[in-house]
Short mmCIF file of C-alpha atoms in Angstrom, two decimals:
data_model
loop_
_atom_site.label_atom_id
_atom_site.label_comp_id
_atom_site.label_asym_id
_atom_site.label_seq_id
_atom_site.Cartn_x
_atom_site.Cartn_y
_atom_site.Cartn_z
CA MET J 305 31.04 -31.98 81.96
CA PRO J 306 32.02 -28.30 82.34
CA LEU J 307 29.98 -26.15 84.74
CA CYS J 308 28.73 -23.92 82.00
CA ASP J 309 27.61 -26.80 80.16
CA SER J 310 25.93 -28.30 83.45
CA ALA J 311 23.92 -25.04 84.17
CA HIS J 312 22.65 -25.03 80.34
CA SER J 313 21.68 -28.88 81.03
CA ALA J 314 20.35 -28.32 84.66
CA CYS J 315 17.70 -25.59 82.91
CA VAL J 316 15.90 -28.43 81.26
CA SER J 317 16.73 -31.23 83.39
CA ARG J 318 15.53 -31.55 87.26
CA THR J 319 17.35 -34.84 87.69
CA PHE J 320 20.52 -32.82 86.67
CA LEU J 321 19.71 -29.97 89.02
CA ARG J 322 19.45 -31.88 91.91
CA SER J 323 22.83 -34.11 90.95
CA TRP J 324 25.29 -31.61 90.36
CA ARG J 325 24.84 -29.89 93.80
CA CYS J 326 26.33 -32.83 95.19
CA HIS J 327 29.11 -33.33 92.85
CA PRO J 328 32.45 -33.51 94.93
CA LYS J 329 34.97 -31.79 92.23
CA LEU J 330 34.19 -28.22 91.87
CA ILE J 331 36.82 -26.27 89.21
CA PHE J 332 35.86 -22.38 88.79
CA THR J 333 37.81 -21.16 85.72
CA GLU J 334 36.49 -18.19 83.65
CA GLU J 335 35.54 -20.72 80.88
CA THR J 336 33.64 -23.23 83.22
CA LEU J 337 32.00 -20.12 84.49
CA GLY J 338 30.94 -19.31 80.98
CA LEU J 339 32.71 -15.89 81.44
CA LYS J 340 34.40 -13.69 78.72
CA ARG J 341 37.38 -11.66 79.02
CA THR J 342 35.09 -8.52 79.65
CA GLU J 343 32.92 -10.30 82.02
CA ALA J 344 35.67 -11.17 84.30
CA ARG J 345 34.44 -9.07 86.99
CA ASP J 346 31.07 -11.24 87.70
CA PHE J 347 33.81 -14.44 88.81
CA THR J 348 33.18 -14.09 92.41
CA SER J 349 29.42 -13.50 92.20
CA ARG J 350 28.94 -16.80 90.01
CA VAL J 351 31.32 -19.05 92.50
CA ASN J 352 29.57 -17.81 95.70
CA GLN J 353 26.20 -18.56 94.01
CA ILE J 354 27.26 -21.93 93.44
CA LEU J 355 28.84 -22.97 96.42
CA LYS J 356 25.77 -21.22 98.10
CA ASN J 357 23.47 -23.75 96.16
CA HIS J 358 25.92 -26.77 96.56
CA SER J 359 24.95 -29.25 98.82
CA ASP J 360 27.07 -30.36 102.13
CA THR J 361 28.02 -33.86 100.86
CA GLY J 362 31.64 -32.42 100.68
CA VAL J 363 34.08 -31.31 98.03
CA LYS J 364 36.92 -33.43 97.22
CA ILE J 365 38.72 -31.34 94.85
CA LEU J 366 38.20 -27.39 94.85
CA GLU J 367 40.19 -25.52 91.90
CA PHE J 368 40.25 -21.75 91.23
CA VAL J 369 41.99 -20.39 88.23
CA PHE J 370 41.60 -16.78 88.10
CA ASP J 371 44.39 -13.61 87.73
CA ASP J 372 44.36 -10.32 89.17
CA ARG J 373 41.65 -8.96 86.71
CA ASN J 374 39.31 -10.86 88.70
CA ASN J 375 39.55 -8.86 91.73
CA VAL J 376 38.73 -11.94 94.26
CA ASN J 377 39.13 -10.29 97.57
CA THR J 378 40.55 -12.70 100.16
CA CYS J 379 37.38 -12.37 102.46
CA HIS J 380 35.50 -13.91 99.78
CA LEU J 381 38.46 -16.66 98.85
CA ASN J 382 38.53 -17.17 102.95
CA SER J 383 34.70 -17.95 102.66
CA TRP J 384 34.90 -20.68 99.80
CA LEU J 385 37.67 -22.68 101.38
CA GLN J 386 35.94 -22.62 104.45
CA LYS J 387 32.73 -23.81 102.74
CA ALA J 388 34.87 -26.85 101.10
CA VAL J 389 36.42 -27.86 104.08
CA THR J 390 33.42 -27.69 106.69
CA PRO J 391 31.73 -31.19 106.99
CA GLY J 392 28.27 -31.31 106.28
#
């Protein structure tokens, strides 16, 4: 289920809201984050929020698909990678 659909489902399902936080496969693209081309600057803030709410059960796959329009700062990228590799 795409992340955008998951977020919508979470609004109506408390069970799903709790379960997505333990999902070990996180793929972040403009599409999965529900971003339009003009909203690409929100990429960093959405990824930060999702990883902040993700449980410490571990991440098996962490994938980022972005281009230079997203303006991702390396300190953000480092913190995302640290969150993914640090055991809970």
